[in-house]
Protein backbone atom coordinates (compact mmCIF):
# COMPACT_ATOMS: atom_id res chain seq x y z
CA UNK A 1 0.00 0.00 0.00
CA UNK A 2 1.27 3.46 -0.92
CA UNK A 3 0.96 5.89 1.97
CA UNK A 4 0.94 9.68 1.80
CA UNK A 5 2.22 11.82 4.66
CA UNK A 6 0.75 15.07 5.92
CA UNK A 7 2.85 18.26 5.90
CA UNK A 8 3.15 17.92 9.70
CA UNK A 9 4.43 14.36 9.38
CA UNK A 10 7.00 15.40 6.77
CA UNK A 11 8.24 18.02 9.22
CA UNK A 12 8.60 15.27 11.83
CA UNK A 13 10.64 13.23 9.34
CA UNK A 14 13.26 15.94 9.06
CA UNK A 15 15.00 14.76 12.25
CA UNK A 16 15.62 11.28 10.83
CA UNK A 17 16.84 12.77 7.56
CA UNK A 18 19.25 15.09 9.37
CA UNK A 19 20.62 12.26 11.49
CA UNK A 20 21.16 9.92 8.54
CA UNK A 21 22.87 12.74 6.62
CA UNK A 22 25.16 13.42 9.60
CA UNK A 23 26.15 9.76 9.84
CA UNK A 24 26.90 9.50 6.11
CA UNK A 25 28.96 12.70 6.28
CA UNK A 26 30.92 11.42 9.29
CA UNK A 27 31.65 8.06 7.66
CA UNK A 28 32.91 9.76 4.50
CA UNK A 29 35.26 11.82 6.68
CA UNK A 30 36.75 8.88 8.60
CA UNK A 31 36.97 6.42 5.68
CA UNK A 32 40.65 6.30 4.79
CA UNK A 33 43.45 3.97 3.85
CA UNK A 34 44.03 1.63 6.79
CA UNK A 35 40.51 1.90 8.24
CA UNK A 36 38.67 -1.36 8.83
CA UNK A 37 35.09 -1.74 7.56
CA UNK A 38 34.14 -2.99 11.03
CA UNK A 39 35.38 0.31 12.47
CA UNK A 40 33.05 2.21 10.14
CA UNK A 41 30.15 0.06 11.30
CA UNK A 42 31.16 0.64 14.93
CA UNK A 43 31.20 4.41 14.36
CA UNK A 44 27.70 4.33 12.88
CA UNK A 45 26.57 2.17 15.82
CA UNK A 46 28.05 4.68 18.26
CA UNK A 47 26.17 7.55 16.63
CA UNK A 48 22.91 5.56 16.73
CA UNK A 49 23.32 4.95 20.47
CA UNK A 50 24.20 8.57 21.22
CA UNK A 51 21.22 9.88 19.24
CA UNK A 52 18.77 7.36 20.72
CA UNK A 53 17.94 6.22 17.18
CA UNK A 54 17.18 2.70 15.95
CA UNK A 55 18.99 0.74 13.26
CA UNK A 56 16.93 -0.36 10.27
CA UNK A 57 19.54 -2.94 9.27
CA UNK A 58 20.65 -4.98 12.25
CA UNK A 59 17.55 -7.20 12.43
CA UNK A 60 16.61 -6.81 8.76
CA UNK A 61 15.85 -10.17 7.12
CA UNK A 62 14.04 -9.88 3.77
CA UNK A 63 13.46 -12.79 1.44
CA UNK A 64 16.66 -12.09 -0.52
CA UNK A 65 18.87 -12.05 2.61
CA UNK A 66 20.44 -15.27 3.89
CA UNK A 67 20.00 -14.26 7.55
CA UNK A 68 19.37 -11.15 9.67
CA UNK A 69 21.87 -8.54 8.48
CA UNK A 70 23.51 -8.15 11.88
CA UNK A 71 25.25 -4.80 11.23
CA UNK A 72 24.02 -1.20 11.14
CA UNK A 73 25.76 -0.13 7.93
CA UNK A 74 26.25 -1.39 4.38
CA UNK A 75 29.85 -1.10 3.18
CA UNK A 76 30.40 -2.10 -0.46
CA UNK A 77 33.96 -1.99 -1.83
CA UNK A 78 35.09 -1.91 -5.47
CA UNK A 79 33.15 -4.58 -7.42
CA UNK A 80 30.64 -4.85 -4.56
CA UNK A 81 27.91 -2.27 -5.14
CA UNK A 82 24.97 -3.00 -2.81
CA UNK A 83 24.21 -4.56 0.58
CA UNK A 84 27.88 -4.96 1.47
CA UNK A 85 28.08 -6.75 4.82
CA UNK A 86 30.81 -5.13 6.96
CA UNK A 87 33.63 -7.59 7.62
CA UNK A 88 37.29 -7.63 8.60
CA UNK A 89 38.67 -5.73 5.61
CA UNK A 90 41.15 -2.85 5.80
CA UNK A 91 40.64 -0.17 3.15
CA UNK A 92 43.46 0.14 0.62
CA UNK A 93 44.70 2.99 -1.51
CA UNK A 94 42.32 3.52 -4.45
CA UNK A 95 39.38 1.54 -3.05
CA UNK A 96 35.94 2.68 -4.20
CA UNK A 97 33.70 2.56 -1.11
CA UNK A 98 29.92 2.87 -1.04
CA UNK A 99 28.21 3.37 2.32
CA UNK A 100 24.45 2.92 2.71
CA UNK A 101 22.72 3.78 5.98
CA UNK A 102 19.15 3.89 7.24
CA UNK A 103 17.86 4.63 10.72
CA UNK A 104 14.67 5.46 12.56
CA UNK A 105 14.34 8.57 14.74
CA UNK A 106 11.14 9.07 16.72
CA UNK A 107 9.44 6.41 14.60
CA UNK A 108 10.34 7.87 11.20
CA UNK A 109 12.92 6.39 8.81
CA UNK A 110 15.39 7.96 6.40
CA UNK A 111 17.78 6.20 4.03
CA UNK A 112 20.84 7.49 2.17
CA UNK A 113 23.97 6.29 0.37
CA UNK A 114 27.22 7.79 -0.87
CA UNK A 115 30.24 6.56 -2.84
CA UNK A 116 33.78 7.87 -2.27
CA UNK A 117 37.29 6.92 -3.31
CA UNK A 118 39.77 6.20 -0.53
CA UNK A 119 43.29 7.47 -1.19
CA UNK A 120 44.47 7.88 -4.79
CA UNK A 121 41.49 7.79 -7.17
CA UNK A 122 41.18 6.21 -10.57
CA UNK A 123 39.78 8.63 -13.13
CA UNK A 124 37.15 6.13 -14.26
CA UNK A 125 35.92 5.73 -10.66
CA UNK A 126 35.55 9.47 -10.21
CA UNK A 127 33.60 9.62 -13.47
CA UNK A 128 31.31 6.78 -12.37
CA UNK A 129 30.61 8.52 -9.06
CA UNK A 130 29.94 11.79 -10.89
CA UNK A 131 27.51 10.17 -13.33
CA UNK A 132 25.70 8.37 -10.51
CA UNK A 133 25.38 11.66 -8.64
CA UNK A 134 23.98 13.41 -11.70
CA UNK A 135 21.49 10.58 -12.17
CA UNK A 136 20.33 11.05 -8.59
CA UNK A 137 19.93 14.79 -9.16
CA UNK A 138 17.92 14.14 -12.32
CA UNK A 139 15.65 11.69 -10.51
CA UNK A 140 15.07 14.16 -7.69
CA UNK A 141 14.28 16.95 -10.14
CA UNK A 142 11.56 14.76 -11.70
CA UNK A 143 9.97 14.03 -8.30
CA UNK A 144 7.23 16.64 -8.62
CA UNK A 145 3.46 16.51 -8.19
CA UNK A 146 1.76 15.54 -11.44
CA UNK A 147 4.69 13.51 -12.70
CA UNK A 148 4.84 9.73 -12.43
CA UNK A 149 7.27 7.21 -10.98
CA UNK A 150 8.26 6.49 -14.58
CA UNK A 151 9.42 10.08 -14.98
CA UNK A 152 11.89 9.61 -12.12
CA UNK A 153 13.08 6.30 -13.56
CA UNK A 154 13.41 7.69 -17.09
CA UNK A 155 15.40 10.70 -15.85
CA UNK A 156 17.87 8.46 -14.04
CA UNK A 157 18.21 6.14 -17.02
CA UNK A 158 18.79 9.00 -19.47
CA UNK A 159 21.88 10.12 -17.55
CA UNK A 160 23.21 6.57 -17.33
CA UNK A 161 22.65 5.79 -21.00
CA UNK A 162 24.25 9.04 -22.12
CA UNK A 163 27.33 7.91 -20.18
CA UNK A 164 27.22 4.49 -21.82
CA UNK A 165 26.25 2.59 -18.67
CA UNK A 166 24.00 -0.44 -18.44
CA UNK A 167 21.13 -0.40 -15.95
CA UNK A 168 20.01 -3.11 -13.55
CA UNK A 169 16.40 -2.83 -12.31
CA UNK A 170 16.41 -5.66 -9.75
CA UNK A 171 17.13 -3.19 -6.95
CA UNK A 172 16.20 0.48 -6.83
CA UNK A 173 14.37 3.12 -4.87
CA UNK A 174 11.38 2.58 -2.63
CA UNK A 175 8.84 4.15 -0.35
CA UNK A 176 10.05 5.31 3.08
CA UNK A 177 8.06 6.04 6.22
CA UNK A 178 7.61 4.08 9.41
CA UNK A 179 9.68 1.28 7.84
CA UNK A 180 12.70 1.33 5.57
CA UNK A 181 11.19 -0.34 2.51
CA UNK A 182 7.66 0.28 1.29
CA UNK A 183 5.69 0.95 -1.84
CA UNK A 184 6.18 2.20 -4.48
CA UNK A 185 9.23 0.60 -6.08
CA UNK A 186 11.30 3.23 -7.93
CA UNK A 187 13.38 1.45 -10.60
CA UNK A 188 16.38 3.10 -12.20
CA UNK A 189 14.92 2.67 -15.68
CA UNK A 190 11.39 3.21 -16.90
CA UNK A 191 9.06 5.04 -19.25
CA UNK A 192 8.10 8.64 -18.66
CA UNK A 193 4.43 9.18 -17.88
CA UNK A 194 3.95 5.64 -16.56
CA UNK A 195 3.41 4.29 -13.07
CA UNK A 196 2.03 5.84 -9.90
CA UNK A 197 1.14 9.52 -10.22
CA UNK A 198 3.19 11.58 -7.80
CA UNK A 199 1.27 13.51 -5.15
CA UNK A 200 2.29 15.71 -2.24
CA UNK A 201 2.96 13.57 0.82
CA UNK A 202 4.72 10.72 -0.97
CA UNK A 203 8.14 10.02 0.57
CA UNK A 204 10.57 7.86 -1.40
CA UNK A 205 14.21 6.87 -1.50
CA UNK A 206 15.71 7.51 -4.92
CA UNK A 207 18.88 5.46 -5.43
CA UNK A 208 20.71 5.05 -8.71
CA UNK A 209 23.58 2.55 -8.74
CA UNK A 210 25.70 1.56 -11.69
CA UNK A 211 28.65 -0.65 -12.61
CA UNK A 212 31.39 0.29 -15.06
CA UNK A 213 30.76 -2.36 -17.72
CA UNK A 214 27.85 -4.62 -16.77
CA UNK A 215 24.36 -4.74 -15.33
CA UNK A 216 24.71 -8.29 -14.00
CA UNK A 217 25.30 -9.07 -10.33
CA UNK A 218 25.59 -12.03 -8.00
CA UNK A 219 25.46 -12.57 -4.24
CA UNK A 220 28.58 -13.29 -2.20
CA UNK A 221 28.78 -16.34 0.07
CA UNK A 222 27.91 -14.04 3.00
CA UNK A 223 24.36 -14.07 1.64
CA UNK A 224 24.14 -10.29 1.32
CA UNK A 225 26.88 -8.51 -0.61
CA UNK A 226 25.96 -7.92 -4.26
CA UNK A 227 28.92 -7.94 -6.62
CA UNK A 228 29.36 -7.36 -10.36
CA UNK A 229 29.62 -10.48 -12.50
CA UNK A 230 32.61 -9.18 -14.45
CA UNK A 231 34.60 -7.63 -11.59
CA UNK A 232 33.92 -4.04 -12.63
CA UNK A 233 33.47 -1.44 -9.91
CA UNK A 234 30.21 0.16 -8.84
CA UNK A 235 28.88 3.40 -7.38
CA UNK A 236 25.69 4.02 -5.40
CA UNK A 237 23.97 7.28 -4.45
CA UNK A 238 20.72 7.70 -2.51
CA UNK A 239 18.55 10.36 -0.87
CA UNK A 240 15.22 10.24 0.91
CA UNK A 241 12.91 12.72 -0.81
CA UNK A 242 9.49 14.06 0.18
CA UNK A 243 7.25 15.26 -2.61
CA UNK A 244 5.57 18.51 -1.62
CA UNK A 245 3.30 20.99 -3.34
CA UNK A 246 6.42 23.11 -3.91
CA UNK A 247 8.45 20.27 -5.37
CA UNK A 248 10.96 17.73 -4.03
CA UNK A 249 12.31 18.15 -0.49
CA UNK A 250 15.55 16.23 0.13
CA UNK A 251 15.31 15.09 3.74
CA UNK A 252 18.81 13.59 3.78
CA UNK A 253 20.59 16.58 2.23
CA UNK A 254 24.18 16.89 3.43
CA UNK A 255 25.74 20.26 4.21
mmCIF file of C-alpha atoms in Angstrom:
data_model
loop_
_atom_site.group_PDB
_atom_site.id
_atom_site.type_symbol
_atom_site.label_atom_id
_atom_site.label_comp_id
_atom_site.label_asym_id
_atom_site.label_seq_id
_atom_site.Cartn_x
_atom_site.Cartn_y
_atom_site.Cartn_z
ATOM 1 C CA UNK A 1 0.000 0.000 0.000
ATOM 2 C CA UNK A 2 1.274 3.462 -0.923
ATOM 3 C CA UNK A 3 0.956 5.894 1.973
ATOM 4 C CA UNK A 4 0.941 9.685 1.801
ATOM 5 C CA UNK A 5 2.218 11.819 4.663
ATOM 6 C CA UNK A 6 0.750 15.071 5.924
ATOM 7 C CA UNK A 7 2.849 18.259 5.905
ATOM 8 C CA UNK A 8 3.155 17.921 9.695
ATOM 9 C CA UNK A 9 4.433 14.357 9.379
ATOM 10 C CA UNK A 10 6.996 15.399 6.768
ATOM 11 C CA UNK A 11 8.238 18.019 9.220
ATOM 12 C CA UNK A 12 8.596 15.269 11.826
ATOM 13 C CA UNK A 13 10.636 13.233 9.340
ATOM 14 C CA UNK A 14 13.265 15.945 9.056
ATOM 15 C CA UNK A 15 14.999 14.756 12.246
ATOM 16 C CA UNK A 16 15.619 11.284 10.826
ATOM 17 C CA UNK A 17 16.845 12.773 7.564
ATOM 18 C CA UNK A 18 19.250 15.093 9.366
ATOM 19 C CA UNK A 19 20.623 12.260 11.491
ATOM 20 C CA UNK A 20 21.160 9.923 8.537
ATOM 21 C CA UNK A 21 22.871 12.740 6.618
ATOM 22 C CA UNK A 22 25.158 13.419 9.597
ATOM 23 C CA UNK A 23 26.150 9.758 9.843
ATOM 24 C CA UNK A 24 26.897 9.496 6.114
ATOM 25 C CA UNK A 25 28.964 12.702 6.284
ATOM 26 C CA UNK A 26 30.918 11.420 9.286
ATOM 27 C CA UNK A 27 31.647 8.065 7.659
ATOM 28 C CA UNK A 28 32.915 9.760 4.501
ATOM 29 C CA UNK A 29 35.263 11.817 6.684
ATOM 30 C CA UNK A 30 36.750 8.878 8.597
ATOM 31 C CA UNK A 31 36.968 6.415 5.682
ATOM 32 C CA UNK A 32 40.645 6.304 4.794
ATOM 33 C CA UNK A 33 43.448 3.974 3.854
ATOM 34 C CA UNK A 34 44.025 1.627 6.793
ATOM 35 C CA UNK A 35 40.506 1.904 8.238
ATOM 36 C CA UNK A 36 38.667 -1.364 8.830
ATOM 37 C CA UNK A 37 35.090 -1.737 7.562
ATOM 38 C CA UNK A 38 34.143 -2.992 11.034
ATOM 39 C CA UNK A 39 35.384 0.311 12.470
ATOM 40 C CA UNK A 40 33.047 2.211 10.142
ATOM 41 C CA UNK A 41 30.150 0.061 11.303
ATOM 42 C CA UNK A 42 31.155 0.644 14.932
ATOM 43 C CA UNK A 43 31.198 4.408 14.364
ATOM 44 C CA UNK A 44 27.696 4.328 12.876
ATOM 45 C CA UNK A 45 26.573 2.167 15.816
ATOM 46 C CA UNK A 46 28.048 4.677 18.264
ATOM 47 C CA UNK A 47 26.171 7.550 16.626
ATOM 48 C CA UNK A 48 22.914 5.556 16.731
ATOM 49 C CA UNK A 49 23.319 4.949 20.471
ATOM 50 C CA UNK A 50 24.195 8.568 21.216
ATOM 51 C CA UNK A 51 21.215 9.878 19.241
ATOM 52 C CA UNK A 52 18.769 7.357 20.717
ATOM 53 C CA UNK A 53 17.937 6.223 17.175
ATOM 54 C CA UNK A 54 17.178 2.703 15.954
ATOM 55 C CA UNK A 55 18.988 0.740 13.265
ATOM 56 C CA UNK A 56 16.932 -0.358 10.267
ATOM 57 C CA UNK A 57 19.539 -2.941 9.272
ATOM 58 C CA UNK A 58 20.654 -4.979 12.251
ATOM 59 C CA UNK A 59 17.547 -7.201 12.432
ATOM 60 C CA UNK A 60 16.607 -6.811 8.762
ATOM 61 C CA UNK A 61 15.855 -10.169 7.116
ATOM 62 C CA UNK A 62 14.041 -9.877 3.774
ATOM 63 C CA UNK A 63 13.463 -12.795 1.435
ATOM 64 C CA UNK A 64 16.661 -12.095 -0.515
ATOM 65 C CA UNK A 65 18.872 -12.054 2.608
ATOM 66 C CA UNK A 66 20.438 -15.266 3.886
ATOM 67 C CA UNK A 67 20.000 -14.257 7.551
ATOM 68 C CA UNK A 68 19.370 -11.149 9.665
ATOM 69 C CA UNK A 69 21.873 -8.538 8.478
ATOM 70 C CA UNK A 70 23.513 -8.151 11.878
ATOM 71 C CA UNK A 71 25.253 -4.797 11.229
ATOM 72 C CA UNK A 72 24.021 -1.196 11.141
ATOM 73 C CA UNK A 73 25.758 -0.126 7.931
ATOM 74 C CA UNK A 74 26.247 -1.389 4.379
ATOM 75 C CA UNK A 75 29.855 -1.099 3.175
ATOM 76 C CA UNK A 76 30.404 -2.100 -0.462
ATOM 77 C CA UNK A 77 33.960 -1.988 -1.829
ATOM 78 C CA UNK A 78 35.087 -1.913 -5.466
ATOM 79 C CA UNK A 79 33.150 -4.581 -7.421
ATOM 80 C CA UNK A 80 30.637 -4.851 -4.557
ATOM 81 C CA UNK A 81 27.910 -2.270 -5.140
ATOM 82 C CA UNK A 82 24.969 -2.999 -2.808
ATOM 83 C CA UNK A 83 24.213 -4.560 0.577
ATOM 84 C CA UNK A 84 27.877 -4.962 1.471
ATOM 85 C CA UNK A 85 28.075 -6.748 4.823
ATOM 86 C CA UNK A 86 30.814 -5.134 6.960
ATOM 87 C CA UNK A 87 33.634 -7.590 7.622
ATOM 88 C CA UNK A 88 37.287 -7.635 8.599
ATOM 89 C CA UNK A 89 38.666 -5.727 5.607
ATOM 90 C CA UNK A 90 41.151 -2.853 5.805
ATOM 91 C CA UNK A 91 40.639 -0.175 3.150
ATOM 92 C CA UNK A 92 43.458 0.140 0.617
ATOM 93 C CA UNK A 93 44.702 2.991 -1.509
ATOM 94 C CA UNK A 94 42.319 3.522 -4.445
ATOM 95 C CA UNK A 95 39.375 1.537 -3.052
ATOM 96 C CA UNK A 96 35.936 2.680 -4.202
ATOM 97 C CA UNK A 97 33.699 2.563 -1.115
ATOM 98 C CA UNK A 98 29.918 2.870 -1.037
ATOM 99 C CA UNK A 99 28.214 3.369 2.325
ATOM 100 C CA UNK A 100 24.451 2.921 2.711
ATOM 101 C CA UNK A 101 22.723 3.777 5.981
ATOM 102 C CA UNK A 102 19.151 3.894 7.239
ATOM 103 C CA UNK A 103 17.860 4.627 10.719
ATOM 104 C CA UNK A 104 14.667 5.460 12.560
ATOM 105 C CA UNK A 105 14.344 8.566 14.736
ATOM 106 C CA UNK A 106 11.139 9.069 16.718
ATOM 107 C CA UNK A 107 9.444 6.412 14.605
ATOM 108 C CA UNK A 108 10.345 7.865 11.202
ATOM 109 C CA UNK A 109 12.918 6.392 8.812
ATOM 110 C CA UNK A 110 15.389 7.956 6.397
ATOM 111 C CA UNK A 111 17.784 6.196 4.026
ATOM 112 C CA UNK A 112 20.836 7.488 2.165
ATOM 113 C CA UNK A 113 23.970 6.286 0.371
ATOM 114 C CA UNK A 114 27.219 7.789 -0.873
ATOM 115 C CA UNK A 115 30.243 6.556 -2.842
ATOM 116 C CA UNK A 116 33.781 7.870 -2.274
ATOM 117 C CA UNK A 117 37.292 6.916 -3.313
ATOM 118 C CA UNK A 118 39.770 6.202 -0.529
ATOM 119 C CA UNK A 119 43.289 7.475 -1.187
ATOM 120 C CA UNK A 120 44.473 7.875 -4.785
ATOM 121 C CA UNK A 121 41.495 7.794 -7.168
ATOM 122 C CA UNK A 122 41.178 6.209 -10.566
ATOM 123 C CA UNK A 123 39.781 8.631 -13.128
ATOM 124 C CA UNK A 124 37.145 6.125 -14.259
ATOM 125 C CA UNK A 125 35.924 5.726 -10.661
ATOM 126 C CA UNK A 126 35.550 9.474 -10.211
ATOM 127 C CA UNK A 127 33.601 9.621 -13.468
ATOM 128 C CA UNK A 128 31.314 6.776 -12.366
ATOM 129 C CA UNK A 129 30.606 8.521 -9.065
ATOM 130 C CA UNK A 130 29.940 11.792 -10.888
ATOM 131 C CA UNK A 131 27.515 10.169 -13.327
ATOM 132 C CA UNK A 132 25.695 8.372 -10.511
ATOM 133 C CA UNK A 133 25.377 11.662 -8.638
ATOM 134 C CA UNK A 134 23.975 13.405 -11.699
ATOM 135 C CA UNK A 135 21.487 10.576 -12.173
ATOM 136 C CA UNK A 136 20.330 11.054 -8.585
ATOM 137 C CA UNK A 137 19.928 14.790 -9.163
ATOM 138 C CA UNK A 138 17.922 14.144 -12.324
ATOM 139 C CA UNK A 139 15.654 11.694 -10.511
ATOM 140 C CA UNK A 140 15.070 14.165 -7.692
ATOM 141 C CA UNK A 141 14.276 16.954 -10.143
ATOM 142 C CA UNK A 142 11.558 14.761 -11.696
ATOM 143 C CA UNK A 143 9.972 14.025 -8.298
ATOM 144 C CA UNK A 144 7.233 16.643 -8.623
ATOM 145 C CA UNK A 145 3.457 16.507 -8.195
ATOM 146 C CA UNK A 146 1.756 15.543 -11.436
ATOM 147 C CA UNK A 147 4.690 13.508 -12.696
ATOM 148 C CA UNK A 148 4.841 9.728 -12.429
ATOM 149 C CA UNK A 149 7.272 7.206 -10.984
ATOM 150 C CA UNK A 150 8.259 6.486 -14.576
ATOM 151 C CA UNK A 151 9.420 10.077 -14.977
ATOM 152 C CA UNK A 152 11.890 9.614 -12.122
ATOM 153 C CA UNK A 153 13.081 6.304 -13.558
ATOM 154 C CA UNK A 154 13.408 7.686 -17.088
ATOM 155 C CA UNK A 155 15.401 10.704 -15.853
ATOM 156 C CA UNK A 156 17.866 8.460 -14.042
ATOM 157 C CA UNK A 157 18.210 6.140 -17.023
ATOM 158 C CA UNK A 158 18.788 9.004 -19.467
ATOM 159 C CA UNK A 159 21.881 10.125 -17.549
ATOM 160 C CA UNK A 160 23.208 6.566 -17.333
ATOM 161 C CA UNK A 161 22.650 5.794 -21.001
ATOM 162 C CA UNK A 162 24.255 9.036 -22.125
ATOM 163 C CA UNK A 163 27.332 7.910 -20.181
ATOM 164 C CA UNK A 164 27.218 4.489 -21.823
ATOM 165 C CA UNK A 165 26.249 2.590 -18.674
ATOM 166 C CA UNK A 166 24.003 -0.435 -18.438
ATOM 167 C CA UNK A 167 21.125 -0.398 -15.950
ATOM 168 C CA UNK A 168 20.006 -3.109 -13.548
ATOM 169 C CA UNK A 169 16.403 -2.827 -12.309
ATOM 170 C CA UNK A 170 16.414 -5.658 -9.751
ATOM 171 C CA UNK A 171 17.125 -3.188 -6.953
ATOM 172 C CA UNK A 172 16.204 0.477 -6.832
ATOM 173 C CA UNK A 173 14.371 3.117 -4.870
ATOM 174 C CA UNK A 174 11.375 2.581 -2.630
ATOM 175 C CA UNK A 175 8.838 4.152 -0.346
ATOM 176 C CA UNK A 176 10.049 5.305 3.083
ATOM 177 C CA UNK A 177 8.055 6.035 6.221
ATOM 178 C CA UNK A 178 7.607 4.083 9.408
ATOM 179 C CA UNK A 179 9.684 1.280 7.842
ATOM 180 C CA UNK A 180 12.702 1.335 5.573
ATOM 181 C CA UNK A 181 11.193 -0.344 2.514
ATOM 182 C CA UNK A 182 7.663 0.276 1.293
ATOM 183 C CA UNK A 183 5.695 0.951 -1.841
ATOM 184 C CA UNK A 184 6.182 2.200 -4.482
ATOM 185 C CA UNK A 185 9.226 0.601 -6.079
ATOM 186 C CA UNK A 186 11.296 3.231 -7.929
ATOM 187 C CA UNK A 187 13.379 1.450 -10.597
ATOM 188 C CA UNK A 188 16.381 3.103 -12.204
ATOM 189 C CA UNK A 189 14.925 2.673 -15.679
ATOM 190 C CA UNK A 190 11.394 3.212 -16.905
ATOM 191 C CA UNK A 191 9.059 5.037 -19.251
ATOM 192 C CA UNK A 192 8.096 8.644 -18.659
ATOM 193 C CA UNK A 193 4.430 9.176 -17.882
ATOM 194 C CA UNK A 194 3.947 5.639 -16.557
ATOM 195 C CA UNK A 195 3.415 4.292 -13.069
ATOM 196 C CA UNK A 196 2.026 5.836 -9.900
ATOM 197 C CA UNK A 197 1.144 9.520 -10.221
ATOM 198 C CA UNK A 198 3.195 11.583 -7.800
ATOM 199 C CA UNK A 199 1.272 13.509 -5.153
ATOM 200 C CA UNK A 200 2.294 15.707 -2.241
ATOM 201 C CA UNK A 201 2.957 13.566 0.821
ATOM 202 C CA UNK A 202 4.723 10.720 -0.971
ATOM 203 C CA UNK A 203 8.143 10.019 0.571
ATOM 204 C CA UNK A 204 10.569 7.862 -1.401
ATOM 205 C CA UNK A 205 14.212 6.871 -1.496
ATOM 206 C CA UNK A 206 15.712 7.512 -4.924
ATOM 207 C CA UNK A 207 18.882 5.462 -5.427
ATOM 208 C CA UNK A 208 20.709 5.045 -8.712
ATOM 209 C CA UNK A 209 23.575 2.552 -8.744
ATOM 210 C CA UNK A 210 25.701 1.556 -11.687
ATOM 211 C CA UNK A 211 28.648 -0.648 -12.606
ATOM 212 C CA UNK A 212 31.389 0.287 -15.065
ATOM 213 C CA UNK A 213 30.760 -2.360 -17.717
ATOM 214 C CA UNK A 214 27.846 -4.620 -16.768
ATOM 215 C CA UNK A 215 24.357 -4.745 -15.325
ATOM 216 C CA UNK A 216 24.710 -8.293 -13.999
ATOM 217 C CA UNK A 217 25.298 -9.071 -10.331
ATOM 218 C CA UNK A 218 25.592 -12.032 -8.003
ATOM 219 C CA UNK A 219 25.464 -12.571 -4.241
ATOM 220 C CA UNK A 220 28.580 -13.293 -2.198
ATOM 221 C CA UNK A 221 28.777 -16.344 0.072
ATOM 222 C CA UNK A 222 27.911 -14.038 3.003
ATOM 223 C CA UNK A 223 24.358 -14.074 1.640
ATOM 224 C CA UNK A 224 24.142 -10.293 1.318
ATOM 225 C CA UNK A 225 26.881 -8.509 -0.611
ATOM 226 C CA UNK A 226 25.959 -7.919 -4.264
ATOM 227 C CA UNK A 227 28.918 -7.942 -6.620
ATOM 228 C CA UNK A 228 29.363 -7.362 -10.365
ATOM 229 C CA UNK A 229 29.620 -10.480 -12.498
ATOM 230 C CA UNK A 230 32.612 -9.176 -14.449
ATOM 231 C CA UNK A 231 34.600 -7.628 -11.589
ATOM 232 C CA UNK A 232 33.919 -4.042 -12.629
ATOM 233 C CA UNK A 233 33.470 -1.442 -9.908
ATOM 234 C CA UNK A 234 30.214 0.159 -8.838
ATOM 235 C CA UNK A 235 28.879 3.403 -7.384
ATOM 236 C CA UNK A 236 25.694 4.020 -5.399
ATOM 237 C CA UNK A 237 23.972 7.283 -4.450
ATOM 238 C CA UNK A 238 20.721 7.701 -2.509
ATOM 239 C CA UNK A 239 18.550 10.361 -0.875
ATOM 240 C CA UNK A 240 15.220 10.240 0.914
ATOM 241 C CA UNK A 241 12.914 12.720 -0.807
ATOM 242 C CA UNK A 242 9.489 14.058 0.184
ATOM 243 C CA UNK A 243 7.248 15.259 -2.606
ATOM 244 C CA UNK A 244 5.571 18.509 -1.615
ATOM 245 C CA UNK A 245 3.304 20.990 -3.340
ATOM 246 C CA UNK A 246 6.420 23.110 -3.913
ATOM 247 C CA UNK A 247 8.454 20.269 -5.373
ATOM 248 C CA UNK A 248 10.962 17.730 -4.031
ATOM 249 C CA UNK A 249 12.308 18.149 -0.489
ATOM 250 C CA UNK A 250 15.555 16.226 0.129
ATOM 251 C CA UNK A 251 15.314 15.086 3.742
ATOM 252 C CA UNK A 252 18.814 13.590 3.775
ATOM 253 C CA UNK A 253 20.591 16.581 2.228
ATOM 254 C CA UNK A 254 24.183 16.889 3.430
ATOM 255 C CA UNK A 255 25.745 20.264 4.207
#
